[in-house]
Amino acid sequence: MNILLTGGAGYIASHTAVVLAQAGHQVTLFDNLSNSQKSVIANLEAITAKTIPFIEGDVRDTQLLSQVITEHHIEAVIHFAGLKSVAQSVEDPILYYANNVQGTISLLEAMQANGLNKLVFSSSATVYGDPEYLPYDEHHPLKPMNPYGQTKLQVEEMLHDVSRSNADWRVACLRYFNPVGAHPSGLIGENPSGIPNNLMPYVARVASGHLPELSIFGNDYDTKDGTGERDYIHVMDLAEGHMAAIDFLEKHSGWHAINLGTGQPHSVMELVTGFEKASGKAIPRKIVGRRPGDLPVYFATVDQAQKLLGWSAKRSLDEMCESVWNFQTKSMS
Ligand code: NAD
Ligand code: UD1
């Protein structure tokens, strides 16, 4: 199938591009490079030994999107393009609504103009907010706690309305938990600019000596060892989940929200220990106060993904840590 990946040069999209291309799909990548680098494309071509078309552009440019859809005979879209920093979304909500919500409206207009109706959307566990119960299932109330999460919820609702308006639409909103890890080649992975906000890339930079020590945000939570617990999912599992969603939409119409996680929470300390084992390096760390806005623990119910997509995550926390260390040593030193 000819599949357009918006935000195609980004972290999750690049891994998904590999999985799709290796399964015989033709992927076309579209990205404004606001949080990624064009050099990713050459690495994708090296991994897949295929030519991967790349178009530099903004998803808010409806006309350019429409042209790409026509020229590349696009049959389905995976919409990764968006901004994802919670802190930045609090400081500049307009930027977030403009990119994430307006960007999706523009994409939908381009799709509609071309009679295209298969869409997978990158949503987030952040749509659930403060847990009323755990693990979160897809029926859990949706109360995001920041503008970033609001943009994801608004897009989900908009897509639901669109699919109610016309039964031809086929939409999967994939609610990712905490994606980490890298492709086994070590050629692509997560490479945030500046000092990372998220745990795994921060730990990787401490292990490699680029940062002096990890601050652990609180060890007095009501969790197994007092540190925060999350449902970390290997990005290659996540990538395979996208392919399963595309296959699912071939056979099913309507709007579907699906958690993509492992269903297993791991603590900050477990991740740190796992990374020390994978890298053979000690991770200097200190306990500091809780990070404002952090939840103690959250993780997914994964039955829906298994039932609808026939997909479940396979890779362990150790494999996540090993792949990040492999990427760190091969591509980041
Ligand atoms: P990423 O920043 O690596 O990838 C997003 C890509 O979109 C970047 O390459 C960026 O340049 C591009 N982009 C942003 N705005 C654009 C625009 N207006 N037009 C065209 N391209 C644009 O992030 P990622 O981690 O790969 O996340 C992909 C998607 O998954 C995002 O929508 C994100 O909100 C969502 N998500 C990510 C996580 C996570 O932890 N990484 C968790 C849940 C959901
Ligand atoms: C963050 C985002 C969330 C996003 C997710 C993607 C916030 C409030 N939430 O979630 O919207 O979907 O990333 O993966 O930013 N930690 C430390 N030290 C650090 C960094 C993190 O102890 O230097 C701890 C945190 O307190 C948390 C855990 O590590 O317990 C994971 O943190 P992080 O990787 O930032 O992810 P989330 O907080 O789950």
Coordinates of N, CA and C in Angstrom, one line a residue, residues 27-243:
V27 N 6.4 3.8 1.4 CA 6.1 4.9 2.3 C 6.6 6.2 1.7
T28 N 5.9 7.3 2.0 CA 6.3 8.6 1.6 C 6.3 9.4 2.9
L29 N 7.4 10.1 3.1 CA 7.6 10.9 4.4 C 7.4 12.4 4.1
F30 N 6.7 13.0 5.0 CA 6.4 14.5 4.9 C 6.7 15.1 6.3
D31 N 7.6 16.1 6.3 CA 8.0 16.7 7.6 C 8.5 18.1 7.4
N32 N 8.3 19.0 8.3 CA 8.8 20.3 8.2 C 10.2 20.4 8.9
L33 N 10.7 19.3 9.5 CA 12.0 19.2 10.1 C 12.1 20.2 11.3
S34 N 11.0 20.5 11.9 CA 11.0 21.4 13.1 C 11.6 20.7 14.3
N35 N 11.5 19.3 14.3 CA 12.1 18.6 15.4 C 12.8 17.3 14.9
S36 N 13.4 17.4 13.8 CA 14.1 16.2 13.2 C 15.1 16.7 12.1
Q37 N 15.8 15.7 11.6 CA 16.9 16.1 10.7 C 16.7 15.3 9.4
K38 N 17.1 15.9 8.3 CA 16.9 15.2 7.0 C 17.9 14.0 6.9
S39 N 18.9 14.0 7.6 CA 19.9 12.9 7.6 C 19.2 11.6 7.9
V40 N 18.1 11.6 8.6 CA 17.4 10.4 9.0 C 17.0 9.6 7.7
I41 N 16.7 10.3 6.7 CA 16.2 9.7 5.4 C 17.3 8.7 4.9
A42 N 18.5 9.2 4.8 CA 19.6 8.4 4.3 C 19.8 7.2 5.2
N43 N 19.6 7.3 6.5 CA 19.7 6.1 7.3 C 18.6 5.2 7.1
L44 N 17.4 5.7 6.8 CA 16.3 4.8 6.5 C 16.5 4.0 5.2
E45 N 17.1 4.7 4.3 CA 17.4 4.1 3.0 C 18.5 3.0 3.2
A46 N 19.4 3.3 4.0 CA 20.5 2.3 4.3 C 19.9 1.1 5.0
I47 N 19.0 1.3 5.9 CA 18.5 0.1 6.7 C 17.6 -0.7 5.7
T48 N 16.8 0.0 4.9 CA 15.8 -0.8 4.1 C 16.3 -1.1 2.7
A49 N 17.4 -0.5 2.3 CA 17.8 -0.7 0.9 C 16.7 -0.3 -0.1
K50 N 16.0 0.7 0.2 CA 14.9 1.2 -0.7 C 15.0 2.7 -0.8
T51 N 14.5 3.2 -1.8 CA 14.4 4.7 -2.0 C 13.1 5.1 -1.2
I52 N 13.3 6.1 -0.4 CA 12.2 6.6 0.4 C 11.9 8.0 0.1
P53 N 10.8 8.3 -0.6 CA 10.6 9.7 -1.0 C 10.3 10.6 0.3
F54 N 10.9 11.8 0.3 CA 10.8 12.7 1.4 C 10.4 14.1 0.9
I55 N 9.3 14.6 1.4 CA 8.9 16.0 1.1 C 9.0 16.9 2.3
E56 N 9.8 18.0 2.2 CA 9.8 18.9 3.3 C 8.7 19.9 3.2
G57 N 7.8 19.9 4.2 CA 6.7 20.8 4.2 C 5.9 20.8 5.5
D58 N 5.0 21.7 5.7 CA 4.2 21.8 6.9 C 2.9 21.3 6.6
V59 N 2.4 20.5 7.6 CA 1.0 19.9 7.4 C -0.1 20.9 7.3
R60 N 0.2 22.2 7.7 CA -0.8 23.2 7.5 C -0.9 23.7 6.1
D61 N 0.1 23.3 5.2 CA 0.0 23.6 3.8 C -0.8 22.6 3.1
T62 N -2.2 22.9 3.1 CA -3.1 21.9 2.6 C -2.9 21.6 1.1
Q63 N -2.5 22.6 0.4 CA -2.3 22.4 -1.1 C -1.1 21.5 -1.4
L64 N 0.0 21.7 -0.6 CA 1.1 20.8 -0.8 C 0.8 19.4 -0.4
L65 N 0.1 19.2 0.7 CA -0.3 17.9 1.1 C -1.2 17.2 0.0
S66 N -2.1 18.0 -0.5 CA -3.0 17.4 -1.6 C -2.2 17.0 -2.8
Q67 N -1.2 17.8 -3.1 CA -0.4 17.5 -4.3 C 0.4 16.2 -4.0
V68 N 0.9 16.1 -2.8 CA 1.7 14.9 -2.4 C 0.8 13.6 -2.5
I69 N -0.4 13.8 -2.0 CA -1.4 12.6 -2.0 C -1.6 12.2 -3.4
T70 N -1.8 13.1 -4.3 CA -2.1 12.8 -5.7 C -0.8 12.1 -6.4
E71 N 0.3 12.9 -6.2 CA 1.5 12.4 -7.0 C 2.0 11.1 -6.5
H72 N 1.8 10.8 -5.2 CA 2.4 9.5 -4.7 C 1.3 8.4 -4.5
H73 N 0.1 8.7 -5.1 CA -1.0 7.7 -5.1 C -1.3 7.2 -3.7
I74 N -1.4 8.1 -2.7 CA -1.5 7.7 -1.3 C -2.8 7.0 -1.1
E75 N -2.8 5.9 -0.3 CA -4.0 5.2 0.0 C -4.3 5.2 1.5
A76 N -3.4 5.6 2.3 CA -3.6 5.7 3.8 C -2.6 6.7 4.4
V77 N -3.0 7.3 5.5 CA -2.1 8.3 6.1 C -1.9 7.9 7.6
I78 N -0.6 8.0 8.0 CA -0.3 7.9 9.5 C 0.1 9.3 9.9
H79 N -0.6 9.9 10.8 CA -0.4 11.3 11.1 C 0.4 11.4 12.4
F80 N 1.7 11.5 12.3 CA 2.6 11.6 13.4 C 2.9 13.1 13.7
A81 N 2.8 14.0 12.7 CA 3.3 15.3 12.8 C 2.6 16.1 13.9
G82 N 3.5 16.7 14.8 CA 2.9 17.4 15.9 C 4.0 17.8 16.9
L83 N 3.7 18.7 17.8 CA 4.6 19.1 18.8 C 4.3 18.3 20.1
K84 N 5.3 18.0 20.9 CA 5.0 17.0 22.0 C 5.5 17.4 23.4
S85 N 6.0 18.6 23.5 CA 6.5 19.0 24.9 C 5.4 19.5 25.7
V86 N 5.2 18.8 26.9 CA 4.2 19.3 27.8 C 4.5 20.7 28.3
A87 N 5.8 20.9 28.7 CA 6.1 22.2 29.3 C 6.0 23.3 28.3
Q88 N 6.4 23.1 27.0 CA 6.3 24.1 26.0 C 4.8 24.4 25.7
S89 N 4.0 23.4 25.8 CA 2.6 23.6 25.5 C 1.9 24.5 26.5
V90 N 2.4 24.4 27.8 CA 1.9 25.3 28.8 C 2.3 26.7 28.6
E91 N 3.6 26.9 28.1 CA 4.1 28.3 27.8 C 3.5 28.9 26.6
D92 N 3.3 28.1 25.6 CA 2.8 28.6 24.3 C 1.7 27.7 23.7
P93 N 0.5 27.8 24.3 CA -0.6 26.9 23.9 C -1.0 27.2 22.4
I94 N -0.9 28.4 22.0 CA -1.3 28.7 20.6 C -0.5 27.9 19.6
L95 N 0.8 27.9 19.9 CA 1.7 27.1 19.0 C 1.2 25.6 18.9
Y96 N 0.8 25.1 20.0 CA 0.4 23.7 20.1 C -1.0 23.5 19.4
Y97 N -1.9 24.4 19.6 CA -3.2 24.2 18.9 C -3.0 24.4 17.4
A98 N -2.2 25.4 17.0 CA -1.9 25.6 15.6 C -1.3 24.4 14.9
N99 N -0.3 23.8 15.5 CA 0.4 22.7 14.9 C -0.4 21.4 15.0
N100 N -0.9 21.1 16.2 CA -1.5 19.8 16.4 C -3.0 19.8 15.9
V101 N -3.8 20.8 16.2 CA -5.2 20.8 15.8 C -5.4 21.3 14.4
Q102 N -4.8 22.5 14.2 CA -5.0 23.1 12.8 C -4.3 22.2 11.8
G103 N -3.1 21.7 12.2 CA -2.4 20.8 11.3 C -3.3 19.6 10.9
T104 N -4.0 19.0 11.8 CA -4.9 17.9 11.5 C -6.1 18.3 10.6
I105 N -6.6 19.5 10.9 CA -7.7 20.0 10.0 C -7.2 20.1 8.6
S106 N -6.0 20.6 8.4 CA -5.5 20.8 7.1 C -5.3 19.4 6.4
L107 N -4.8 18.5 7.2 CA -4.6 17.1 6.6 C -6.0 16.5 6.2
L108 N -7.0 16.7 7.1 CA -8.3 16.1 6.7 C -8.9 16.8 5.5
E109 N -8.7 18.1 5.3 CA -9.1 18.7 4.1 C -8.5 18.2 2.9
A110 N -7.2 17.9 3.0 CA -6.4 17.4 1.8 C -6.9 16.0 1.5
M111 N -7.1 15.2 2.6 CA -7.6 13.8 2.4 C -9.0 13.8 1.8
Q112 N -9.9 14.6 2.3 CA -11.2 14.7 1.8 C -11.3 15.1 0.3
A113 N -10.4 16.1 0.0 CA -10.4 16.6 -1.4 C -9.9 15.5 -2.4
N114 N -9.2 14.5 -1.8 CA -8.7 13.4 -2.7 C -9.4 12.1 -2.5
G115 N -10.5 12.1 -1.7 CA -11.3 10.9 -1.5 C -10.6 9.8 -0.7
L116 N -9.7 10.3 0.2 CA -8.9 9.4 1.0 C -9.5 9.4 2.4
N117 N -9.6 8.1 2.9 CA -10.3 8.0 4.2 C -9.7 7.1 5.2
K118 N -8.5 6.6 5.0 CA -7.9 5.8 6.0 C -6.8 6.5 6.8
L119 N -7.0 6.6 8.1 CA -6.1 7.5 8.9 C -5.8 6.8 10.2
V120 N -4.5 6.8 10.5 CA -4.0 6.4 11.8 C -3.4 7.6 12.5
F121 N -3.9 7.9 13.7 CA -3.5 9.1 14.4 C -2.6 8.8 15.7
S122 N -1.5 9.5 15.8 CA -0.7 9.4 17.0 C -1.3 10.1 18.2
S123 N -2.0 9.4 19.0 CA -2.6 10.0 20.2 C -1.7 9.6 21.4
S124 N -2.1 9.8 22.6 CA -1.2 9.6 23.7 C -2.0 9.2 25.0
A125 N -1.4 8.5 25.8 CA -2.0 8.1 27.1 C -2.3 9.4 27.9
T126 N -1.7 10.5 27.6 CA -1.9 11.7 28.3 C -3.4 12.2 28.2
V127 N -4.2 11.7 27.2 CA -5.6 12.1 27.1 C -6.4 11.6 28.4
Y128 N -5.9 10.6 29.1 CA -6.7 10.1 30.2 C -6.6 11.0 31.5
G129 N -5.4 11.6 31.7 CA -5.3 12.5 32.9 C -5.2 11.6 34.2
D130 N -5.5 12.3 35.3 CA -5.4 11.7 36.6 C -6.2 10.4 36.7
P131 N -5.6 9.3 37.0 CA -6.3 8.0 36.9 C -7.5 7.9 37.9
E132 N -8.6 7.5 37.4 CA -9.7 7.1 38.3 C -9.6 5.7 38.7
Y133 N -9.0 4.9 37.8 CA -8.6 3.5 38.1 C -7.4 3.2 37.2
L134 N -6.7 2.1 37.6 CA -5.6 1.6 36.7 C -5.7 0.1 36.6
P135 N -5.2 -0.5 35.5 CA -4.7 0.2 34.3 C -5.8 1.0 33.6
Y136 N -5.4 2.0 32.8 CA -6.3 2.7 32.0 C -6.9 1.8 30.9
D137 N -8.2 1.7 30.8 CA -8.7 1.1 29.5 C -9.2 2.2 28.6
E138 N -9.7 1.9 27.4 CA -10.1 2.9 26.5 C -11.3 3.6 26.9
H139 N -12.1 3.1 27.9 CA -13.3 3.7 28.4 C -13.0 4.7 29.6
H140 N -11.8 4.7 30.0 CA -11.5 5.6 31.1 C -11.8 7.1 30.7
P141 N -12.4 7.9 31.7 CA -12.7 9.3 31.4 C -11.5 10.0 30.8
L142 N -11.7 11.0 29.9 CA -10.7 11.7 29.3 C -10.6 13.1 29.8
K143 N -9.5 13.3 30.6 CA -9.3 14.7 31.2 C -7.9 15.1 31.2
P144 N -7.4 15.5 30.0 CA -6.0 15.8 30.0 C -5.6 17.0 30.9
M145 N -4.4 17.0 31.4 CA -4.0 17.9 32.4 C -3.2 19.1 31.9
N146 N -3.0 19.2 30.6 CA -2.2 20.3 30.0 C -2.6 20.5 28.5
P147 N -2.2 21.7 28.0 CA -2.6 22.0 26.6 C -2.2 20.9 25.6
Y148 N -1.0 20.3 25.7 CA -0.6 19.3 24.8 C -1.6 18.1 24.8
G149 N -2.0 17.7 26.0 CA -3.0 16.6 26.1 C -4.3 17.0 25.5
Q150 N -4.7 18.3 25.7 CA -5.9 18.8 25.2 C -5.9 18.8 23.6
T151 N -4.8 19.1 23.0 CA -4.7 19.0 21.5 C -5.0 17.6 21.1
K152 N -4.4 16.6 21.8 CA -4.6 15.2 21.4 C -6.1 14.8 21.5
L153 N -6.7 15.3 22.6 CA -8.1 14.9 22.8 C -9.0 15.6 21.8
Q154 N -8.7 16.9 21.5 CA -9.5 17.6 20.5 C -9.4 16.9 19.1
V155 N -8.2 16.5 18.8 CA -8.1 15.8 17.5 C -8.9 14.5 17.5
E156 N -8.7 13.8 18.6 CA -9.5 12.5 18.7 C -11.0 12.8 18.5
E157 N -11.5 13.8 19.1 CA -12.9 14.1 19.1 C -13.3 14.5 17.7
M158 N -12.5 15.4 17.1 CA -12.7 15.8 15.7 C -12.8 14.6 14.8
L159 N -11.9 13.7 14.9 CA -11.9 12.5 14.0 C -13.1 11.7 14.3
H160 N -13.5 11.6 15.5 CA -14.8 10.8 15.8 C -15.9 11.5 15.1
D161 N -16.1 12.8 15.2 CA -17.1 13.5 14.5 C -17.1 13.3 13.0
V162 N -15.9 13.3 12.4 CA -15.7 13.1 11.0 C -16.2 11.7 10.6
S163 N -15.8 10.7 11.4 CA -16.1 9.4 11.0 C -17.7 9.1 11.2
R164 N -18.3 9.9 12.1 CA -19.7 9.8 12.3 C -20.5 10.4 11.1
S165 N -19.8 11.4 10.5 CA -20.5 12.1 9.4 C -20.5 11.3 8.1
N166 N -19.6 10.4 8.0 CA -19.5 9.6 6.7 C -18.9 8.2 7.0
A167 N -19.7 7.2 6.8 CA -19.3 5.9 7.2 C -18.1 5.3 6.4
D168 N -17.7 6.1 5.4 CA -16.5 5.6 4.6 C -15.2 5.8 5.4
W169 N -15.2 6.7 6.4 CA -13.9 7.0 7.1 C -13.5 5.8 8.0
R170 N -12.2 5.6 8.0 CA -11.6 4.5 8.8 C -10.5 5.1 9.6
V171 N -10.7 5.2 10.9 CA -9.8 6.0 11.8 C -9.3 5.2 13.0
A172 N -8.1 5.1 13.2 CA -7.5 4.5 14.5 C -6.7 5.5 15.2
C173 N -7.2 5.9 16.4 CA -6.4 6.7 17.3 C -5.6 5.9 18.2
L174 N -4.3 5.8 18.1 CA -3.4 5.0 18.9 C -2.9 5.8 20.0
R175 N -3.3 5.3 21.2 CA -2.8 6.0 22.5 C -1.5 5.4 23.0
Y176 N -0.4 6.0 22.6 CA 0.9 5.5 23.0 C 1.1 5.7 24.5
F177 N 1.8 4.8 25.1 CA 2.2 5.0 26.5 C 3.6 5.6 26.5
N178 N 4.7 5.0 27.0 CA 6.0 5.7 27.0 C 6.9 5.1 26.0
P179 N 7.0 5.6 24.8 CA 7.9 5.0 23.8 C 9.3 5.2 24.1
V180 N 10.1 4.2 24.0 CA 11.6 4.3 24.2 C 12.2 3.2 23.3
G181 N 13.5 3.2 23.2 CA 14.2 2.2 22.4 C 14.6 2.7 21.1
A182 N 15.3 1.9 20.3 CA 15.8 2.3 19.0 C 15.9 1.1 18.1
H183 N 16.0 1.3 16.8 CA 16.2 0.2 15.8 C 17.5 -0.5 16.1
P184 N 17.5 -1.9 15.9 CA 18.7 -2.6 16.2 C 19.9 -2.2 15.4
S185 N 19.8 -1.6 14.3 CA 20.9 -1.1 13.5 C 21.7 -0.1 14.3
G186 N 21.1 0.6 15.2 CA 21.7 1.8 15.9 C 21.8 3.0 15.0
L187 N 21.2 3.0 13.8 CA 21.3 4.1 12.9 C 20.2 5.2 13.2
I188 N 19.1 4.7 13.8 CA 18.0 5.7 14.1 C 17.6 5.4 15.6
G189 N 17.1 6.5 16.2 CA 16.7 6.4 17.6 C 16.2 7.8 18.0
E190 N 16.0 7.9 19.3 CA 15.5 9.2 19.8 C 16.6 10.1 20.1
N191 N 16.6 11.3 19.5 CA 17.7 12.2 19.6 C 17.2 13.6 19.9
P192 N 16.7 13.9 21.2 CA 16.1 15.2 21.4 C 17.2 16.2 21.4
S193 N 16.9 17.5 21.0 CA 17.9 18.5 21.0 C 17.9 19.1 22.4
G194 N 19.1 19.5 22.8 CA 19.3 20.1 24.2 C 19.2 19.1 25.2
I195 N 18.9 19.5 26.5 CA 18.9 18.5 27.6 C 17.5 17.8 27.6
P196 N 17.6 16.5 27.5 CA 16.3 15.7 27.4 C 15.4 16.0 28.6
N197 N 14.1 16.0 28.4 CA 13.1 16.1 29.5 C 12.7 14.7 30.0
N198 N 12.8 13.7 29.0 CA 12.2 12.4 29.3 C 13.3 11.5 29.9
L199 N 12.9 10.5 30.7 CA 13.8 9.7 31.4 C 14.9 8.9 30.6
M200 N 14.4 8.1 29.6 CA 15.3 7.2 28.9 C 16.5 8.0 28.2
P201 N 16.1 9.0 27.4 CA 17.3 9.8 26.8 C 18.2 10.4 27.8
Y202 N 17.6 10.9 28.9 CA 18.5 11.5 29.9 C 19.4 10.4 30.5
V203 N 18.9 9.3 30.8 CA 19.8 8.2 31.4 C 20.9 7.8 30.4
A204 N 20.5 7.8 29.1 CA 21.5 7.4 28.1 C 22.6 8.4 28.0
R205 N 22.3 9.7 28.2 CA 23.4 10.7 28.2 C 24.2 10.7 29.5
V206 N 23.6 10.3 30.6 CA 24.4 10.2 31.8 C 25.4 9.0 31.6
A207 N 24.9 7.9 31.1 CA 25.7 6.7 30.9 C 26.9 7.0 30.0
S208 N 26.6 7.8 29.0 CA 27.7 8.1 28.0 C 28.6 9.2 28.4
G209 N 28.3 9.8 29.6 CA 29.2 10.9 30.1 C 28.9 12.3 29.6
H210 N 27.8 12.4 28.8 CA 27.4 13.7 28.3 C 26.7 14.6 29.4
L211 N 26.1 13.9 30.3 CA 25.5 14.6 31.5 C 26.0 14.0 32.7
P212 N 26.2 14.8 33.8 CA 26.9 14.3 35.0 C 26.1 13.3 35.8
E213 N 24.8 13.6 36.0 CA 24.0 12.7 36.9 C 22.6 12.8 36.6
L214 N 21.8 11.8 37.0 CA 20.4 11.8 36.8 C 19.7 12.3 38.1
S215 N 18.7 13.2 37.9 CA 17.9 13.6 39.1 C 16.7 12.7 39.0
I216 N 16.4 12.0 40.1 CA 15.2 11.1 40.2 C 14.1 11.9 40.9
F217 N 13.1 12.2 40.1 CA 12.0 13.1 40.6 C 11.1 12.4 41.7
G218 N 11.6 12.2 42.9 CA 10.8 11.7 44.0 C 11.0 10.2 44.2
N219 N 11.2 9.8 45.5 CA 11.2 8.4 45.8 C 10.2 8.1 47.0
D220 N 9.2 9.0 47.1 CA 8.3 8.8 48.1 C 6.8 8.6 47.6
Y221 N 6.8 8.1 46.4 CA 5.4 7.7 45.8 C 5.0 6.4 46.4
D222 N 3.7 6.1 46.3 CA 3.2 4.9 46.8 C 3.3 3.8 45.6
T223 N 4.5 3.5 45.3 CA 4.9 2.5 44.3 C 5.8 1.5 44.8
K224 N 6.2 0.5 44.0 CA 7.0 -0.6 44.5 C 8.3 -0.2 45.2
D225 N 9.0 0.8 44.6 CA 10.2 1.3 45.3 C 10.2 2.8 45.6
G226 N 9.0 3.4 45.4 CA 8.9 4.8 45.8 C 9.1 5.7 44.6
T227 N 9.7 5.2 43.5 CA 9.9 6.1 42.3 C 8.7 5.9 41.3
G228 N 8.5 6.8 40.4 CA 7.4 6.8 39.5 C 7.4 5.6 38.6
E229 N 6.2 5.1 38.2 CA 6.1 3.9 37.4 C 5.4 4.3 36.1
R230 N 6.0 3.7 35.0 CA 5.4 4.0 33.6 C 5.4 2.7 32.8
D231 N 4.5 2.7 31.8 CA 4.4 1.6 30.9 C 5.3 1.9 29.6
Y232 N 6.6 1.6 29.8 CA 7.6 1.8 28.7 C 7.3 0.8 27.6
I233 N 7.3 1.3 26.3 CA 7.1 0.4 25.2 C 8.2 0.6 24.2
H234 N 8.8 -0.5 23.7 CA 9.8 -0.5 22.7 C 9.3 0.1 21.4
V235 N 10.0 1.1 20.8 CA 9.5 1.8 19.6 C 9.4 0.8 18.5
M236 N 10.1 -0.3 18.5 CA 9.9 -1.3 17.4 C 8.5 -2.0 17.5
D237 N 8.2 -2.3 18.8 CA 6.8 -2.8 19.0 C 5.8 -1.8 18.6
L238 N 6.0 -0.6 19.0 CA 5.0 0.5 18.6 C 4.9 0.6 17.1
A239 N 6.1 0.5 16.4 CA 6.1 0.6 14.9 C 5.2 -0.6 14.3
E240 N 5.4 -1.8 14.9 CA 4.6 -2.9 14.4 C 3.2 -2.7 14.7
G241 N 2.8 -2.1 15.8 CA 1.4 -1.8 16.1 C 0.8 -0.9 15.0
H242 N 1.6 0.0 14.5 CA 1.0 0.9 13.4 C 0.7 0.1 12.1
M243 N 1.6 -0.9 11.8 CA 1.3 -1.7 10.7 C 0.1 -2.6 10.9

